[in-house]
Every structure is written in structure tokens, then in C-alpha cells.
Coordinates of C-alpha atoms in Angstrom, one line a residue:
Chain A
M1 CA 6.1 6.9 -20.6
K2 CA 7.7 10.3 -21.2
P3 CA 11.6 10.2 -21.1
F4 CA 13.2 11.3 -17.9
V5 CA 16.6 11.5 -16.2
L6 CA 17.1 9.0 -13.4
E7 CA 19.3 10.2 -10.5
Q8 CA 20.4 8.0 -7.6
A9 CA 20.3 9.8 -4.3
S10 CA 23.5 9.4 -2.2
S11 CA 22.0 10.8 1.0
V12 CA 18.9 12.5 2.3
T13 CA 20.6 15.9 2.0
D14 CA 21.7 15.1 -1.6
A15 CA 18.1 14.0 -2.5
V16 CA 16.4 17.1 -1.3
S17 CA 19.1 19.4 -2.7
Q18 CA 18.7 17.8 -6.1
V19 CA 15.0 18.6 -6.0
G20 CA 15.6 22.1 -4.7
E21 CA 18.1 22.7 -7.5
A22 CA 15.8 21.3 -10.2
A23 CA 13.0 23.6 -9.0
T24 CA 15.1 26.7 -9.7
R25 CA 15.2 25.5 -13.4
S26 CA 11.4 24.9 -13.5
Q27 CA 12.0 21.2 -13.9
T28 CA 9.5 18.7 -12.5
T29 CA 11.4 16.4 -10.2
V30 CA 9.8 13.5 -8.2
Y31 CA 11.1 11.2 -5.6
C32 CA 10.6 7.5 -6.3
A33 CA 11.1 4.8 -3.6
G34 CA 9.1 1.5 -4.1
G35 CA 7.7 2.9 -7.3
T36 CA 4.4 1.1 -7.0
T37 CA 2.4 4.3 -7.4
M38 CA 4.8 6.5 -9.2
I39 CA 5.7 4.1 -12.1
D40 CA 2.0 3.3 -12.5
L41 CA 1.1 7.0 -12.8
M42 CA 4.1 7.6 -15.2
K43 CA 2.8 4.8 -17.5
L44 CA -0.6 6.4 -17.5
G45 CA 0.9 9.8 -18.3
I46 CA -0.6 11.3 -15.1
A47 CA 2.9 11.9 -13.7
E48 CA 5.4 13.3 -16.3
P49 CA 8.6 14.2 -14.4
N50 CA 11.7 15.5 -16.1
T51 CA 13.8 13.9 -13.4
V52 CA 13.2 11.0 -11.0
I53 CA 15.3 10.7 -7.9
D54 CA 15.7 7.1 -6.9
L55 CA 15.6 6.9 -3.1
L56 CA 16.2 3.1 -2.7
A57 CA 20.0 3.5 -2.4
L58 CA 19.2 5.2 0.9
K59 CA 17.3 2.3 2.2
P60 CA 20.0 0.8 4.5
E61 CA 20.2 4.1 6.4
L62 CA 16.5 4.9 6.3
D63 CA 14.5 1.6 6.9
Q64 CA 14.8 1.2 10.7
I65 CA 12.0 0.9 13.3
R66 CA 12.8 1.9 16.8
M67 CA 11.2 2.9 20.1
T68 CA 12.4 6.3 21.2
D69 CA 11.4 8.6 24.1
A70 CA 8.9 10.3 21.9
G71 CA 7.3 7.0 20.7
L72 CA 7.8 4.6 17.9
E73 CA 9.8 5.9 15.0
I74 CA 9.5 4.2 11.6
D75 CA 11.9 5.3 8.9
A76 CA 10.2 6.3 5.6
L77 CA 11.9 3.7 3.4
A78 CA 10.8 0.7 5.5
T79 CA 8.4 -1.4 3.3
M80 CA 4.8 -2.0 4.2
A81 CA 5.6 -5.7 4.7
E82 CA 8.6 -4.9 7.0
V83 CA 6.6 -2.6 9.2
A84 CA 3.5 -4.9 9.4
A85 CA 5.7 -7.8 10.5
H86 CA 7.8 -5.8 13.1
P87 CA 7.2 -7.1 16.7
L88 CA 6.9 -3.5 18.1
I89 CA 4.0 -2.8 15.6
N90 CA 2.3 -6.1 16.2
T91 CA 2.3 -5.8 20.0
H92 CA 1.7 -2.1 20.5
F93 CA -0.1 -0.8 17.4
Q94 CA -2.5 -3.4 16.2
A95 CA -4.5 -0.9 14.0
V96 CA -1.3 0.0 12.2
A97 CA -0.4 -3.7 11.5
D98 CA -4.0 -4.4 10.4
S99 CA -4.1 -1.3 8.1
L100 CA -0.9 -2.5 6.4
N101 CA -1.8 -6.2 6.1
L102 CA -5.3 -5.4 4.7
A103 CA -3.8 -3.1 2.0
A104 CA -2.7 -4.0 -1.5
S105 CA -1.1 -7.4 -2.2
A106 CA 1.9 -9.2 -0.7
Q107 CA 4.0 -8.3 -3.8
I108 CA 3.1 -4.6 -3.5
R109 CA 3.7 -4.6 0.3
N110 CA 7.2 -6.0 -0.3
A111 CA 8.1 -3.1 -2.6
A112 CA 6.0 -0.1 -1.4
T113 CA 7.6 2.0 1.3
V114 CA 5.5 3.5 4.1
G115 CA 6.6 7.1 3.2
G116 CA 5.4 6.6 -0.3
N117 CA 2.2 4.9 0.9
L118 CA 1.1 8.0 2.7
L119 CA 1.4 10.0 -0.5
Q120 CA -0.5 7.6 -2.8
R121 CA -2.9 9.4 -5.0
T122 CA -6.6 8.9 -5.5
R123 CA -7.9 5.9 -7.5
C124 CA -10.7 8.0 -8.9
A125 CA -11.1 6.6 -12.5
Y126 CA -11.6 10.1 -13.9
F127 CA -8.3 11.2 -12.5
R128 CA -6.5 8.1 -13.8
D129 CA -8.1 8.3 -17.2
G130 CA -6.2 11.0 -19.0
H131 CA -9.1 11.9 -21.3
E132 CA -11.8 12.9 -18.8
S133 CA -12.1 16.3 -17.2
C134 CA -10.5 16.4 -13.8
N135 CA -9.6 19.4 -11.7
K136 CA -7.0 17.4 -9.8
R137 CA -5.1 16.4 -12.9
K138 CA -5.8 19.5 -15.0
P139 CA -6.9 22.4 -12.8
G140 CA -10.0 24.2 -14.2
S141 CA -11.0 21.4 -16.6
G142 CA -14.0 20.3 -14.5
C143 CA -15.0 17.1 -12.6
A144 CA -16.4 14.3 -14.8
A145 CA -16.9 12.1 -11.7
Q146 CA -19.8 14.2 -10.6
Q147 CA -21.8 13.3 -13.8
G148 CA -20.4 9.8 -13.9
D149 CA -20.0 6.7 -11.7
S150 CA -19.0 8.0 -8.3
R151 CA -19.7 4.9 -6.3
G152 CA -16.1 4.5 -5.0
L153 CA -15.6 8.2 -4.2
A154 CA -15.8 10.4 -1.1
I155 CA -18.9 11.7 0.8
L156 CA -16.9 13.7 3.4
G157 CA -14.7 16.7 2.7
T158 CA -15.7 17.0 -1.0
S159 CA -16.0 20.3 -2.8
K160 CA -17.7 21.5 -6.0
A161 CA -14.3 21.0 -7.8
C162 CA -13.6 17.4 -6.6
I163 CA -15.2 14.4 -5.0
A164 CA -12.1 12.1 -5.1
N165 CA -11.4 10.0 -2.0
Y166 CA -8.1 9.3 -0.3
P167 CA -7.6 5.6 -1.0
G168 CA -5.0 4.6 1.7
D169 CA -5.4 2.6 4.9
F170 CA -2.1 3.2 6.8
A171 CA -2.6 7.0 7.1
V172 CA -6.1 6.4 8.6
A173 CA -4.6 4.2 11.3
L174 CA -1.9 6.8 11.9
V175 CA -4.4 9.7 12.3
S176 CA -6.2 7.6 14.9
L177 CA -3.0 7.3 16.9
D178 CA -2.0 11.0 16.6
A179 CA 1.1 10.2 14.5
S180 CA 3.3 12.7 12.8
V181 CA 5.8 12.7 9.9
K182 CA 9.3 14.1 10.1
L183 CA 10.2 16.2 7.1
Q184 CA 13.4 17.4 5.5
H185 CA 13.3 20.6 3.5
P186 CA 15.6 21.3 0.5
N187 CA 17.0 24.3 2.5
G188 CA 18.3 22.0 5.1
T189 CA 15.7 22.6 7.8
T190 CA 13.6 19.8 9.4
R191 CA 10.1 19.9 10.9
Q192 CA 7.4 17.6 12.2
L193 CA 3.8 17.6 10.8
N194 CA 0.8 15.8 12.2
V195 CA -0.5 13.2 9.7
S196 CA -4.0 14.6 10.1
N197 CA -2.5 17.9 8.6
L198 CA -0.5 16.1 5.9
H199 CA -3.3 16.0 3.3
R200 CA -5.4 18.9 2.3
L201 CA -9.1 19.3 1.6
P202 CA -9.8 19.7 -2.2
E203 CA -11.8 23.0 -1.8
D204 CA -11.1 24.9 -5.1
Q205 CA -7.6 23.6 -5.5
P206 CA -7.8 19.8 -5.7
D207 CA -4.5 19.6 -7.4
Q208 CA -2.8 20.7 -4.2
E209 CA -3.0 17.5 -2.3
T210 CA -0.6 17.9 0.7
N211 CA 0.8 20.5 3.0
L212 CA 4.4 19.5 2.0
A213 CA 6.6 22.3 0.6
P214 CA 8.0 21.6 -2.9
G215 CA 10.8 19.1 -2.5
E216 CA 10.1 18.4 1.2
L217 CA 10.8 14.7 1.9
I218 CA 9.2 12.4 4.5
T219 CA 12.1 10.9 6.4
S220 CA 10.2 9.1 9.2
I221 CA 6.9 8.5 10.9
L222 CA 6.5 9.0 14.6
I223 CA 3.7 7.3 16.6
P224 CA 3.3 8.5 20.2
D225 CA 3.5 5.5 22.6
M226 CA 0.1 6.1 24.2
P227 CA -1.0 3.1 26.3
W228 CA -4.1 2.2 24.3
Q229 CA -6.0 -0.8 25.6
A230 CA -7.2 -1.5 22.1
S231 CA -6.5 -0.3 18.6
R232 CA -8.4 -1.7 15.7
Y233 CA -8.7 -1.2 11.9
V234 CA -11.8 -2.4 10.2
K235 CA -11.9 -2.4 6.4
V236 CA -15.0 -3.1 4.2
R237 CA -14.5 -3.6 0.5
D238 CA -16.1 -5.2 -2.6
R239 CA -14.0 -8.4 -2.4
T240 CA -12.4 -10.1 0.5
S241 CA -8.8 -9.1 -0.3
Y242 CA -6.7 -6.9 -2.6
A243 CA -9.2 -4.1 -2.9
F244 CA -9.4 -0.4 -1.8
A245 CA -11.7 0.4 1.1
L246 CA -15.3 1.3 0.4
A247 CA -15.4 2.2 4.1
S248 CA -12.8 1.8 6.8
V249 CA -12.4 2.9 10.4
A250 CA -9.5 3.1 12.8
V251 CA -10.3 3.1 16.5
A252 CA -8.1 3.5 19.5
L253 CA -9.8 3.0 22.9
N254 CA -9.2 3.2 26.6
L255 CA -11.8 2.2 29.2
D256 CA -12.0 3.4 32.8
A257 CA -12.6 1.2 35.8
R258 CA -16.4 1.2 35.2
G259 CA -15.9 0.1 31.6
H260 CA -16.9 3.5 30.3
I261 CA -15.0 5.2 27.6
Q262 CA -12.1 7.2 29.1
D263 CA -10.5 8.1 25.8
V264 CA -11.2 7.3 22.1
R265 CA -9.8 8.1 18.7
L266 CA -11.8 7.6 15.5
A267 CA -10.6 8.0 11.9
L268 CA -12.3 7.1 8.6
G269 CA -10.9 5.8 5.3
G270 CA -12.4 5.2 1.8
L271 CA -15.2 7.7 2.5
A272 CA -13.4 11.1 2.6
S273 CA -11.1 13.3 0.6
K274 CA -8.4 12.9 3.2
P275 CA -7.8 10.6 6.2
W276 CA -10.8 11.7 8.2
H277 CA -10.5 12.5 11.9
C278 CA -13.9 12.3 13.7
H279 CA -13.5 14.9 16.5
N280 CA -17.2 15.3 17.2
A281 CA -17.8 11.6 17.8
E282 CA -14.7 11.3 20.0
E283 CA -15.9 14.2 22.2
Y284 CA -19.4 12.7 22.4
L285 CA -18.2 9.2 23.4
K286 CA -15.8 10.3 26.2
G287 CA -17.1 9.3 29.6
K288 CA -20.0 7.3 28.2
A289 CA -20.9 3.6 28.3
L290 CA -20.7 1.9 24.9
N291 CA -24.4 0.9 24.5
D292 CA -26.5 0.7 21.4
V293 CA -27.8 4.3 21.6
N294 CA -24.3 5.8 22.1
V295 CA -22.6 3.9 19.3
L296 CA -25.4 4.8 16.8
E297 CA -25.2 8.4 17.8
A298 CA -21.4 8.4 17.5
A299 CA -21.6 6.7 14.1
Q300 CA -24.1 9.4 12.9
L301 CA -21.9 12.2 14.2
C302 CA -19.0 10.9 12.1
F303 CA -21.0 11.7 9.0
H304 CA -22.1 15.2 9.9
G305 CA -22.0 17.2 6.7
A306 CA -21.7 14.2 4.4
K307 CA -22.8 14.8 0.8
V308 CA -24.2 11.9 -1.3
D309 CA -25.8 11.3 -4.6
E310 CA -27.6 8.3 -6.0
H311 CA -24.3 6.4 -6.5
R312 CA -22.9 7.1 -3.1
A313 CA -26.1 7.1 -0.9
F314 CA -25.3 3.5 0.4
K315 CA -22.0 4.8 1.8
L316 CA -23.7 6.7 4.5
E317 CA -25.2 3.6 6.1
L318 CA -22.2 1.4 5.2
G319 CA -19.9 4.0 6.8
Q320 CA -22.0 4.1 10.0
R321 CA -22.1 0.3 10.3
T322 CA -18.4 0.2 9.8
V323 CA -17.8 2.7 12.6
I324 CA -20.1 0.7 14.9
R325 CA -18.3 -2.5 14.1
G326 CA -14.9 -0.9 14.8
L327 CA -16.1 0.5 18.1
V328 CA -17.6 -2.8 19.2
E329 CA -14.5 -4.8 18.2
A330 CA -12.2 -2.3 20.0
Y331 CA -14.5 -2.3 23.1
R332 CA -14.4 -6.2 23.3
H333 CA -10.7 -6.2 22.9
A334 CA -10.2 -3.4 25.5
Q335 CA -12.5 -5.3 28.0
A336 CA -10.3 -8.4 27.6
A337 CA -7.1 -6.4 28.0
Chain B
M1 CA 22.9 4.1 -18.5
K2 CA 24.8 0.8 -17.9
K3 CA 23.9 -1.6 -15.1
T4 CA 24.9 -5.0 -13.9
F5 CA 22.2 -7.5 -12.9
V6 CA 22.3 -11.0 -11.3
I7 CA 19.4 -12.9 -12.8
N8 CA 19.0 -16.6 -12.1
Q9 CA 22.5 -16.6 -10.7
T10 CA 24.0 -15.3 -14.0
E11 CA 25.5 -11.8 -14.3
H12 CA 24.3 -9.5 -17.1
T13 CA 25.6 -6.0 -17.9
L14 CA 23.2 -4.1 -20.0
E15 CA 22.6 -0.7 -21.5
L16 CA 19.3 0.6 -20.2
D17 CA 16.7 3.3 -21.0
P18 CA 15.6 4.5 -17.5
R19 CA 12.0 3.9 -18.5
M20 CA 12.5 0.2 -18.9
T21 CA 10.7 -1.9 -16.3
L22 CA 12.3 -5.1 -15.0
L23 CA 9.5 -7.0 -16.7
D24 CA 10.4 -5.6 -20.2
L25 CA 14.1 -6.2 -19.5
L26 CA 13.4 -9.8 -18.8
R27 CA 11.2 -10.4 -21.7
E28 CA 12.6 -8.1 -24.4
D29 CA 16.3 -8.0 -23.7
L30 CA 17.0 -11.4 -22.0
N31 CA 14.3 -13.5 -23.7
L32 CA 13.1 -14.8 -20.3
I33 CA 9.5 -14.9 -21.5
G34 CA 8.3 -17.2 -18.7
T35 CA 7.5 -14.0 -16.7
R36 CA 4.2 -12.8 -18.2
K37 CA 2.8 -9.3 -18.9
G38 CA -0.8 -9.3 -17.9
C39 CA -2.1 -5.9 -17.0
D40 CA 1.3 -4.0 -16.7
F41 CA -0.2 -1.9 -13.9
G42 CA 0.2 -4.0 -10.8
H43 CA -3.3 -5.5 -10.7
C44 CA -2.8 -9.1 -11.8
G45 CA 0.4 -10.6 -10.4
A46 CA 1.4 -12.4 -13.7
C47 CA 4.8 -10.7 -13.7
T48 CA 5.7 -11.8 -10.1
V49 CA 9.5 -12.5 -9.7
H50 CA 11.7 -12.7 -6.6
I51 CA 14.3 -10.1 -5.7
D52 CA 16.5 -11.4 -2.9
G53 CA 13.8 -14.1 -2.3
K54 CA 11.0 -11.6 -1.9
R55 CA 8.1 -11.6 -4.3
V56 CA 7.6 -8.3 -6.2
L57 CA 5.8 -7.1 -9.3
S58 CA 8.4 -6.7 -12.1
C59 CA 6.0 -4.4 -14.1
L60 CA 6.2 -1.8 -11.3
K61 CA 9.9 -1.9 -10.9
L62 CA 12.2 0.2 -13.0
A63 CA 15.1 -2.1 -14.1
A64 CA 17.6 0.6 -13.3
T65 CA 16.5 0.6 -9.6
V66 CA 16.7 -3.2 -9.1
D67 CA 18.7 -3.6 -5.8
G68 CA 19.2 -7.3 -5.4
E69 CA 19.4 -10.7 -7.1
V70 CA 16.5 -11.5 -9.4
T71 CA 15.0 -15.0 -9.7
T72 CA 12.4 -15.8 -12.4
I73 CA 10.4 -18.9 -13.2
E74 CA 13.3 -20.0 -15.4
G75 CA 15.6 -20.0 -12.3
I76 CA 13.7 -22.2 -9.9
S77 CA 14.3 -25.7 -11.4
Q78 CA 17.5 -27.5 -10.5
D79 CA 19.4 -30.0 -12.8
S80 CA 16.4 -30.0 -15.2
H81 CA 14.1 -31.2 -12.4
L82 CA 10.9 -29.2 -11.8
H83 CA 10.7 -27.3 -8.6
P84 CA 8.4 -29.2 -6.2
M85 CA 5.9 -26.3 -6.4
Q86 CA 5.7 -26.8 -10.1
E87 CA 5.2 -30.5 -9.5
A88 CA 2.4 -29.7 -7.1
F89 CA 0.7 -27.4 -9.7
L90 CA 0.9 -30.3 -12.2
V91 CA -0.5 -32.9 -9.9
H92 CA -3.4 -30.7 -8.8
D93 CA -4.1 -29.2 -12.2
G94 CA -3.5 -25.7 -10.8
Y95 CA -4.1 -23.9 -14.1
Q96 CA -6.3 -23.8 -17.2
C97 CA -4.9 -21.6 -19.9
G98 CA -1.6 -21.3 -18.1
Y99 CA -1.0 -17.6 -18.7
C100 CA -0.9 -16.6 -15.0
T101 CA 0.8 -19.8 -13.8
S102 CA 4.4 -18.6 -13.7
G103 CA 3.4 -15.7 -11.5
Q104 CA 1.2 -18.0 -9.4
I105 CA 4.1 -20.4 -8.8
M106 CA 6.7 -17.6 -8.0
S107 CA 4.1 -16.1 -5.6
A108 CA 3.3 -19.5 -4.0
I109 CA 7.0 -20.3 -3.3
A110 CA 7.5 -16.9 -1.6
C111 CA 4.2 -17.2 0.2
V112 CA 5.3 -20.5 1.8
N113 CA 8.7 -19.1 2.6
E114 CA 7.0 -16.2 4.4
G115 CA 5.3 -18.7 6.6
K116 CA 1.9 -17.5 5.4
A117 CA 0.6 -20.8 4.1
T118 CA -0.6 -22.4 7.3
T119 CA -4.3 -22.7 6.5
R120 CA -6.4 -22.7 3.4
E121 CA -7.8 -19.3 4.3
D122 CA -4.3 -17.9 4.9
I123 CA -3.2 -19.2 1.5
K124 CA -6.2 -17.5 -0.2
E125 CA -5.4 -14.2 1.5
A126 CA -1.6 -14.4 0.9
M127 CA -2.2 -15.3 -2.8
S128 CA -4.8 -12.6 -3.5
G129 CA -2.3 -10.5 -5.6
N130 CA -2.4 -13.2 -8.3
L131 CA -5.5 -13.2 -10.5
C132 CA -6.5 -16.2 -12.6
R133 CA -9.1 -15.3 -15.2
C134 CA -9.9 -19.0 -15.8
S135 CA -10.6 -19.2 -12.1
A136 CA -8.4 -22.2 -11.3
Y137 CA -8.2 -20.9 -7.7
T138 CA -9.5 -24.1 -6.0
N139 CA -6.7 -26.2 -7.5
I140 CA -4.1 -23.5 -7.1
V141 CA -4.8 -23.4 -3.3
A142 CA -4.9 -27.2 -3.2
A143 CA -1.4 -27.4 -4.9
I144 CA 0.1 -25.0 -2.4
E145 CA -1.5 -26.8 0.5
S146 CA -0.2 -30.2 -0.7
Y147 CA 3.3 -28.7 -1.2
C148 CA 3.2 -27.5 2.4
N149 CA 2.0 -30.9 3.6
N150 CA 4.7 -32.7 1.7
H151 CA 7.6 -30.5 2.7
T152 CA 8.8 -30.1 6.3
D153 CA 9.9 -26.7 7.5
K154 CA 13.5 -27.9 7.3
Q155 CA 13.2 -28.8 3.7
V156 CA 11.6 -25.5 2.9
A157 CA 14.4 -23.7 4.8
E158 CA 17.0 -25.6 2.8
Q159 CA 15.3 -24.6 -0.4
V160 CA 15.3 -21.0 0.7
A161 CA 19.0 -21.2 1.5
S162 CA 20.0 -22.9 -1.7

């Protein structure tokens, strides 16, 4: 691990101003909260910051979960375990609780914060191996994954430069629930950004992963308190537990008096370069009954424009089956509600 | 940088390189070698310790950012008696080579305290962050199950409090 200076943040304002100040000296500064991704990447030599700002000292002022007029607000330094176990999450936002409980291991969920979780980086082996060409790690060097084993990577939102997938679960559930993040800029201003706009498509700049300004810090996550009859997160992976998603889907659903779909939200994980919002399938399903023909059509619409090769061809069918399972599970739950 | 730690109820003040993980601090500086380095990347769970009673991976924790009291496998026995979870692993032969065992036991104690060891399936899910390359999983789950059956909630609560 490359030597770095460790600074303890005394407040949110202090943390962002330290990063803003470092940027003026062309120093690479990173925030570190739970550290479960950042320390991993620093050991691999993928992240080589000059300065690390430890945010954990701010935890007591930044780890609350509360219902506000605008919806449920989760402070960014709450851990994955704390959020998953919170009564407001368990009762109102089942997809969020499931997405957290099905992610990582108990030890990691006890340390990792939800703000950091949103920004976890791809698990593409060619990104994590410092010796292979990777446009995300070293812009312009090429993409070894496209001539290699791409089984775990994306089929939606990819580009000529990058086929890495976004590995997280929580962000996928948040996209399905129209959640946003509150951000603090080093210049003192704050803003709100929809989670579906937090991550960027790789296009020809896969190293630019988010729409955050340099030094901008996620301070909380806001989930609108929509009265969904059902919200579900279905995750399919190579082993039963402690694995990243090969395919996952978050579904939020409301049925009308006839049992037809009044409103629905669909987002995909494991299969795309960013948490993937399926607008087409949502529009198609509105007002329709959830029968065999309609769920299949909706599942196919989710994968419009998907690009596969021999390693990833199976993900098209696996992804569609995952969407169908998510829709059917949400439908049964909504009927019982 | 200098930092004071409470590890197994003993205070230590140490000079630290910011790069040092809690795992390396335990093993290299304090000779608490019961906590094992398996993968060093958060995949295997061999380095599991408790911070304020919660199980975490010491390989993914910078020592300088530790924010609570640390308990390692060396800190769970009392008056030279094995912790009942250690007894349960012995009785059920919950290991083969033993390399992952301290992490398994630290994770198992926390898993029971979290209330997640109610069924065999729940135990498997809650323990999935601890790999055993010898694959002693059946006996590990049996050990945890038997610990739960032999300890009332009150006893478990008392152990947590002590």
C-alpha cells in the first residue's frame, strides 16, 4: 500500500473543505468510512490516494434514520446492518432491506456504510488486476475483459471501451423506489441527485463513474414514502450466499381494484454498467393484467439493446427469468396486501 | 501517529503507520496471533474480531480508525475456561486443519448474539462470511446449533453483558 496521510474529519464541512483544499494542490484525496472497498482497493494499488479522510468520527451525527415529510431519510454513515435491521425499513421498504441482507457478509455489513456502498466499484477482474489493460483504471489502455472471461460482466449499458458491471444491490433497490442522495459540495452548497443519475454510463470515459463533483460528499439518502403495496428484491448468484449478483431485480408494485397493474417500478442489478432503470417495461405494464404473455413481454423489453458474447449469452435468459420471478413475487405479495 | 486501543480489556498505546490494518497490529505488534490472516481482502472471514461486540473483518480496518473496544479469540475465555462456543466446536469437531477456526468462533458468538441463529438455514446464511477450505461446515453448524440449544436467551444476554 502506498503511504498516505490520514486525517480525521471533525465535521461534514471540515471533511469537504479538506478535500477542496487538497484539490488545489493537485493532491488525490479520498473519503473513507467503513473502508471495506477503499482499503481493499488501496491494497491492490488501484486506489493510491495521497490523503485519506476518515469519516467515522462523524458517525454519531451522521448515522440516523428518520421519517420526514419528504420520505425516509437515511444518513450516509449508517451501516448496511443498521439500515437493514431498522423497523422503518423492514416495514415500509422490503426491497431495500432485502437488497442489504442479501449483500456481502455479516462482517462486511457491520462495517460498510450505505453512502460508501453506493459508490463501490466494479468487481471486474481486469479492473482489479493491476497488470491487465483496463480503460477504467488506466484510460486509453484498452479493455482486456472483451478478449477474456466476461461471464460476470454487463450486457446492458456497455461501450466499446468498457463492459464492467455495477456490482451493488442497494442502489438497484433505491432506483426502483425513486430515491435520491443529498450531497455536500466543498464550496458549501448542497444539492439532491436522483440515484438513477448518480452513476454514469461508461461510453468513452469509463474512468468517470459518477456524476459527483470532485470532493462532493453523500450525506444522506432520501426514499420517497410512496405507498407501494409490494416491493421486492430478487438476487440470483453462483452460490446461495456471500456472492455478487449474476442478475438481480428490484420491483415496486401497486395493483388497482381489478388486480391490474396501476403502477410499477423495475430496476436491474448485476447485468448493467450502472443500476438499470427499465422505463420501457414499466410503461408497457401499466394498466395491464399480470399474465404469462405480459410478464414475458415486459422481461424482454428490459433487455432491449443488450449486447452479449459467448461468455455472457446466458445472462439474457437468466435476466429475463429473474425479472419474471421478481414481478410474480411482487404481484403475489401485493394481492395479499 | 499515536493511538490508544482497548484490546481484550487491556489498554495499549501504540505508534502507528496509517497503513497498518487492525489485523497486522494484532498479529505483528501485540503477538495476538489467534486472529488469522487468510486472504487479507475480506473474502474469507479468518480475521474476524469483535469491535464493541460486533463482528468485523480486521483485514479491512485501518488500525488508526478503530472506534471501539476490540475483542479477539484470546479475549473470550474467562478464568482459563474455554468459552462455551469453543467447547461446542470441540465437542462437535467443528474444524479440520483449524486455520479458520478462531474466525469461525468469533463470528459464531456474534451471530448468536445478533439473534440470527434460530434455524440451521439461518445459521448457514449468517455464517456465510466465514469460509472453511477443509469444508467442516456441517460440524460448524452443528456446534452453533448445540450452543444455542444449551444456552437460554438469558445466559446469552449475560454473556453479552459481561
